[in-house]
PDB file of C-alpha atoms in Angstrom:
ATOM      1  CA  UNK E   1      -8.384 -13.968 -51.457  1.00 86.00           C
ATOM      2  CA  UNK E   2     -11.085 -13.468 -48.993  1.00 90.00           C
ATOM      3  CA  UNK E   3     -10.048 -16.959 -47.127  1.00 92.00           C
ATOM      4  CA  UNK E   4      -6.739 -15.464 -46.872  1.00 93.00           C
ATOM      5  CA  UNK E   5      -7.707 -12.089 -45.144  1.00 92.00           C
ATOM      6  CA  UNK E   6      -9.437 -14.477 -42.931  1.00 93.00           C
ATOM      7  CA  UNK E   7      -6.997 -16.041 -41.853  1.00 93.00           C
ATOM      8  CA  UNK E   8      -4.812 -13.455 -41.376  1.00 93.00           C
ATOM      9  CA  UNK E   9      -7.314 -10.786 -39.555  1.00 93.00           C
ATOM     10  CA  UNK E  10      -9.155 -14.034 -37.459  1.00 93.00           C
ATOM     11  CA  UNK E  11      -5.863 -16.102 -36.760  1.00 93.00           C
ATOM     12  CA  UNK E  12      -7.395 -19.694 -37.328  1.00 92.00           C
ATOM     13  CA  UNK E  13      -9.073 -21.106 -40.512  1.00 91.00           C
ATOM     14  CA  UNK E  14     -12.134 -20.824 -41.827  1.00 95.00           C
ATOM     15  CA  UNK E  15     -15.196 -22.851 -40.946  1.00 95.00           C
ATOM     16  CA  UNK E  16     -17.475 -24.706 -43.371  1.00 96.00           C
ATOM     17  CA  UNK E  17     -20.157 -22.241 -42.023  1.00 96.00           C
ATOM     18  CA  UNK E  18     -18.767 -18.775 -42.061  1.00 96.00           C
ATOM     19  CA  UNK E  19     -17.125 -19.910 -45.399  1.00 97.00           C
ATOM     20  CA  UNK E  20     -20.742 -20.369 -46.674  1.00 97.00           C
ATOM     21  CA  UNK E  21     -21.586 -17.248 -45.505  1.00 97.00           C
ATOM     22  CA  UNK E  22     -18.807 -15.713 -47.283  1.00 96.00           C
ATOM     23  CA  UNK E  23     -19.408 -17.227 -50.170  1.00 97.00           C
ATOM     24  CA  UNK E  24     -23.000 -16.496 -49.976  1.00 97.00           C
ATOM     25  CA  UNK E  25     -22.372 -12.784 -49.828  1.00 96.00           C
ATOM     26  CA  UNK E  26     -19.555 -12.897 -52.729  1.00 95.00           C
ATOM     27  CA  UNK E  27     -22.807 -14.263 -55.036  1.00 96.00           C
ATOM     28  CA  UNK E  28     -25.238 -11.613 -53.667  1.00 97.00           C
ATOM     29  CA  UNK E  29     -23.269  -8.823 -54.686  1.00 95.00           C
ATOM     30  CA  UNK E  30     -23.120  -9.894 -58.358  1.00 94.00           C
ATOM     31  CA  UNK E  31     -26.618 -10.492 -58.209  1.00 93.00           C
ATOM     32  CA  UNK E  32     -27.707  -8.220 -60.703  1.00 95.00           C
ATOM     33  CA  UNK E  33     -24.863  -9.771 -62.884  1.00 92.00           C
ATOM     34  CA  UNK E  34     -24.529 -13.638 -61.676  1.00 92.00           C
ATOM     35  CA  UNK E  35     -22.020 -16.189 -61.688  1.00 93.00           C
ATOM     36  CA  UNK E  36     -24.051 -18.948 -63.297  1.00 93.00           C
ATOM     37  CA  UNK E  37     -22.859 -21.675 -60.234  1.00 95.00           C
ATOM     38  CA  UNK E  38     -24.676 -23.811 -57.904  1.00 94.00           C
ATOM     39  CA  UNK E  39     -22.210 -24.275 -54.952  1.00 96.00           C
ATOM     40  CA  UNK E  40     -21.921 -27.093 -52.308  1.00 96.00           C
ATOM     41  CA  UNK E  41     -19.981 -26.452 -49.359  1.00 97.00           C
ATOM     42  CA  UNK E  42     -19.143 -29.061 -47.508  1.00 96.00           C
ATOM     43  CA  UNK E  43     -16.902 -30.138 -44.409  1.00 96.00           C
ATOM     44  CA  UNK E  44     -16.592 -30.947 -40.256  1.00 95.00           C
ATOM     45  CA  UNK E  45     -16.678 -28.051 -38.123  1.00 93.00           C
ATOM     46  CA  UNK E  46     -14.523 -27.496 -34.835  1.00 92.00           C
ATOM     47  CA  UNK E  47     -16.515 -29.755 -33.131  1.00 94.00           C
ATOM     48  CA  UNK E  48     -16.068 -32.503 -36.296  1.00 93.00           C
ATOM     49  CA  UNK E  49     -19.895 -32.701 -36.857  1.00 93.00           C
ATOM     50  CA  UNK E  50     -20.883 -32.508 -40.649  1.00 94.00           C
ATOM     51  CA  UNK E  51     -22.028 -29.181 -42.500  1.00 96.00           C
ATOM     52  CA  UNK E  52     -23.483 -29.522 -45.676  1.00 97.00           C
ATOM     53  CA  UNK E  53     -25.311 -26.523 -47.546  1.00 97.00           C
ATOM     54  CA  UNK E  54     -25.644 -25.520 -51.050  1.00 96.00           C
ATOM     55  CA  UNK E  55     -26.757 -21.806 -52.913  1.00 97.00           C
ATOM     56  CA  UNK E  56     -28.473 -21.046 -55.831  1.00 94.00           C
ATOM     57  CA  UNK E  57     -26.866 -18.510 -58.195  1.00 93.00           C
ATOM     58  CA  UNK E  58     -27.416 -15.464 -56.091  1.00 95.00           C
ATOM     59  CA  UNK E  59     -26.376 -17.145 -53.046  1.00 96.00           C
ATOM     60  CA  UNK E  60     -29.272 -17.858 -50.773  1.00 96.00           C
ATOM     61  CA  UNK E  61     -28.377 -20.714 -48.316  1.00 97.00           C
ATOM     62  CA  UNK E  62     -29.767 -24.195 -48.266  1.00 96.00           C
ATOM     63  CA  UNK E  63     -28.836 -26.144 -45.132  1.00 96.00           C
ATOM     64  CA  UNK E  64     -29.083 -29.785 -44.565  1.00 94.00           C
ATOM     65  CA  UNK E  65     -28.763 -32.773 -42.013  1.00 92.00           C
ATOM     66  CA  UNK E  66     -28.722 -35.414 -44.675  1.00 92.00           C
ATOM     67  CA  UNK E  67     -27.780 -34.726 -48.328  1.00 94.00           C
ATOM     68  CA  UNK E  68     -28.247 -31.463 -51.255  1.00 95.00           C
ATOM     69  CA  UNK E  69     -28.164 -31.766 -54.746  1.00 93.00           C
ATOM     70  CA  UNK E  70     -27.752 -29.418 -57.751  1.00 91.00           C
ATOM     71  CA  UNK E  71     -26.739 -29.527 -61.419  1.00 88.00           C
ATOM     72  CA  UNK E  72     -28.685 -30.845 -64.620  1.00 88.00           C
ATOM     73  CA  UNK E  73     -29.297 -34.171 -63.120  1.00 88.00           C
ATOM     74  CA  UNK E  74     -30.786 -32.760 -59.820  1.00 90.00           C
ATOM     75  CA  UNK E  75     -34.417 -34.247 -60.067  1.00 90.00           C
ATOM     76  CA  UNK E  76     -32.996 -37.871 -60.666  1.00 89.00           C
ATOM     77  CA  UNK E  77     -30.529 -37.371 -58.126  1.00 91.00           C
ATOM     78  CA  UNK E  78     -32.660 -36.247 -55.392  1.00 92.00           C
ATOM     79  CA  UNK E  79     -35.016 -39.209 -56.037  1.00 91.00           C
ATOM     80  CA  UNK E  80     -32.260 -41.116 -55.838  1.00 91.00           C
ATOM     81  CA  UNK E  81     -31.130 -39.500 -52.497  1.00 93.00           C
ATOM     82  CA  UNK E  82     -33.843 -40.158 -50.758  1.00 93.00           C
ATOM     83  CA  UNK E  83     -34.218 -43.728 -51.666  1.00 93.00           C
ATOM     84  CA  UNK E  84     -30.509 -44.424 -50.630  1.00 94.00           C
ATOM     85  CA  UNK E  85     -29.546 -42.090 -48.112  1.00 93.00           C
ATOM     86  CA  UNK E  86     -29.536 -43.766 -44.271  1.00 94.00           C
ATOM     87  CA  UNK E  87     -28.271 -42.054 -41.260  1.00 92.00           C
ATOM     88  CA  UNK E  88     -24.614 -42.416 -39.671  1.00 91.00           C
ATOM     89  CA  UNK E  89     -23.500 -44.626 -42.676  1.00 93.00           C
ATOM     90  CA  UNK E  90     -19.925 -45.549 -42.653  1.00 94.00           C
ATOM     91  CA  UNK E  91     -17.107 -43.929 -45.304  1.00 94.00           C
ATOM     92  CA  UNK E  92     -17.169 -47.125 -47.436  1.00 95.00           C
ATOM     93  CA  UNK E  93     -21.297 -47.615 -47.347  1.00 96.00           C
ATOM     94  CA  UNK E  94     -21.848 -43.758 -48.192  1.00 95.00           C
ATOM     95  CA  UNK E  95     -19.752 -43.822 -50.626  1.00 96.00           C
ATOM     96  CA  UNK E  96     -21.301 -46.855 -51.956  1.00 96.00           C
ATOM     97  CA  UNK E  97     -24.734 -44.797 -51.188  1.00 95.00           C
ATOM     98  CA  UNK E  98     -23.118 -41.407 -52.930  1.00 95.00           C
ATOM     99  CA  UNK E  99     -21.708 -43.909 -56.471  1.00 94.00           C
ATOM    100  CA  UNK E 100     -25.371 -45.514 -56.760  1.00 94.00           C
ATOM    101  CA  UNK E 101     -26.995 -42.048 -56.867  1.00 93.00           C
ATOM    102  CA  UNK E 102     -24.845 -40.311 -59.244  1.00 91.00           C
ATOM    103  CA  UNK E 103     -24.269 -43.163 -61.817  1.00 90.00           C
ATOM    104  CA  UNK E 104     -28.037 -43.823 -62.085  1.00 89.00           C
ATOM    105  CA  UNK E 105     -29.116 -40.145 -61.857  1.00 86.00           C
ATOM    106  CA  UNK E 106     -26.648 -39.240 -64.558  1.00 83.00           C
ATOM    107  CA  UNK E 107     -27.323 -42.257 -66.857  1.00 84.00           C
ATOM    108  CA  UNK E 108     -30.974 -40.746 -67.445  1.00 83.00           C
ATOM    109  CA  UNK E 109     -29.765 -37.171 -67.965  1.00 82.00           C
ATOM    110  CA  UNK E 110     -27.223 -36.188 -71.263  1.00 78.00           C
ATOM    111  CA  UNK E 111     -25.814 -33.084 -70.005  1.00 82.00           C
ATOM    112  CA  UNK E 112     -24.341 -34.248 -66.825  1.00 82.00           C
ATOM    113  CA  UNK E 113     -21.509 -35.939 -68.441  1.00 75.00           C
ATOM    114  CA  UNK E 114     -19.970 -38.621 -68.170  1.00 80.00           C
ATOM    115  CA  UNK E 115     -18.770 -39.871 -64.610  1.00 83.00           C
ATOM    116  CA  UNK E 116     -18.004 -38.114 -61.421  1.00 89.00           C
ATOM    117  CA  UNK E 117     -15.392 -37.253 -58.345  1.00 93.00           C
ATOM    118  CA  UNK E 118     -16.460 -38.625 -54.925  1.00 95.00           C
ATOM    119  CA  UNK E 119     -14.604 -36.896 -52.010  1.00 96.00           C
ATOM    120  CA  UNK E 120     -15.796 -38.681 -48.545  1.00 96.00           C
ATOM    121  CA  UNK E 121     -15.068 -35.816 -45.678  1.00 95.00           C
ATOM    122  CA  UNK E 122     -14.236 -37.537 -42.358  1.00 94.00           C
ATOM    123  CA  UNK E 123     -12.299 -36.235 -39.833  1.00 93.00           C
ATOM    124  CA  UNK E 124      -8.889 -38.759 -40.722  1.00 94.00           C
ATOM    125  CA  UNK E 125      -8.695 -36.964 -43.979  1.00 94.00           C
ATOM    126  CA  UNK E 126     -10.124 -36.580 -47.225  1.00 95.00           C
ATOM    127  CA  UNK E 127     -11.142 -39.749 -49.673  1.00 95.00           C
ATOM    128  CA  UNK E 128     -11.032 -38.924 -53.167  1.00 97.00           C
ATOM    129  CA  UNK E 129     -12.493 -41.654 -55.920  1.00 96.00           C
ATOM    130  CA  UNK E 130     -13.223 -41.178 -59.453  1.00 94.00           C
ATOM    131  CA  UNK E 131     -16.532 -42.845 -61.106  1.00 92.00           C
ATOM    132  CA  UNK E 132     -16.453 -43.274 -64.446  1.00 89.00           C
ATOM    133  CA  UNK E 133     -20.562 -43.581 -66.207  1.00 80.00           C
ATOM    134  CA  UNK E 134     -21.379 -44.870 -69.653  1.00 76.00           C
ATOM    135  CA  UNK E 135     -19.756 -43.338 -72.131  1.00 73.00           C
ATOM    136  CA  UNK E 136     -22.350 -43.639 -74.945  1.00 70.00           C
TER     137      UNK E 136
END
């Protein structure tokens, strides 16, 4: 709802970075009663450079250059991050990079379920592929 007044009071849509911020502020005010979430925001700005970020549950921001991680698995997965993660790699390569790191990260850790969606951001469109993990 708070998108929507956005866009109606600001005339354009919302950027990745005021939509942090406004998601940020939507988890400080329940701070004293949290929603139990870890968000990522992700997406190009007007000037189709990355943002990435991510909040804990009362919404102080994390910004990044090169990669967050949250959930269960978050240890493995930053590990994992770091070992993998190069600059400027292509859509097919980082999501290569982005597969390795989950399936491995989530193989060592029970709660995180079992497989993942992989949306790839770039500024043709959205690329959406599901990973499926063990299922044992």
């Amino acid at each position: 709802m708070r998108v929507n007044l956005y866009k109606h009071r600001e005339e354009r849509t919302i950027e990745p970075g005021t939509f942090a911020n406004l998601v940020s502020h939507t988890l400080y005010e329940r701070r004293f009663g949290p929603y139990f979430v870890e968000p990522v925001i992700a997406g190009l700005d007007k000037n189709q450079q990355p943002f990435i970020c991510n909040m804990d549950l009362i919404g102080n921001i994390n910004y990044a250059k090169d990669f967050v991680v949250c959930g269960t698995a978050s240890d493995n997965l930053f590990g994992m991050c770091e070992s993998l993660w190069e600059p400027d790699l292509g859509p097919e390569d980082l999501f290569e990079m982005v597969s390795q790191a989950l399936l491995n990260a989530v193989d060592r850790d029970a709660m995180s379920g079992w497989g993942a969606v992989v949306h790839i951001i770039t500024p043709d469109g959205t690329i959406t592929r599901e990973l499926k993990g063990r299922m044992d």
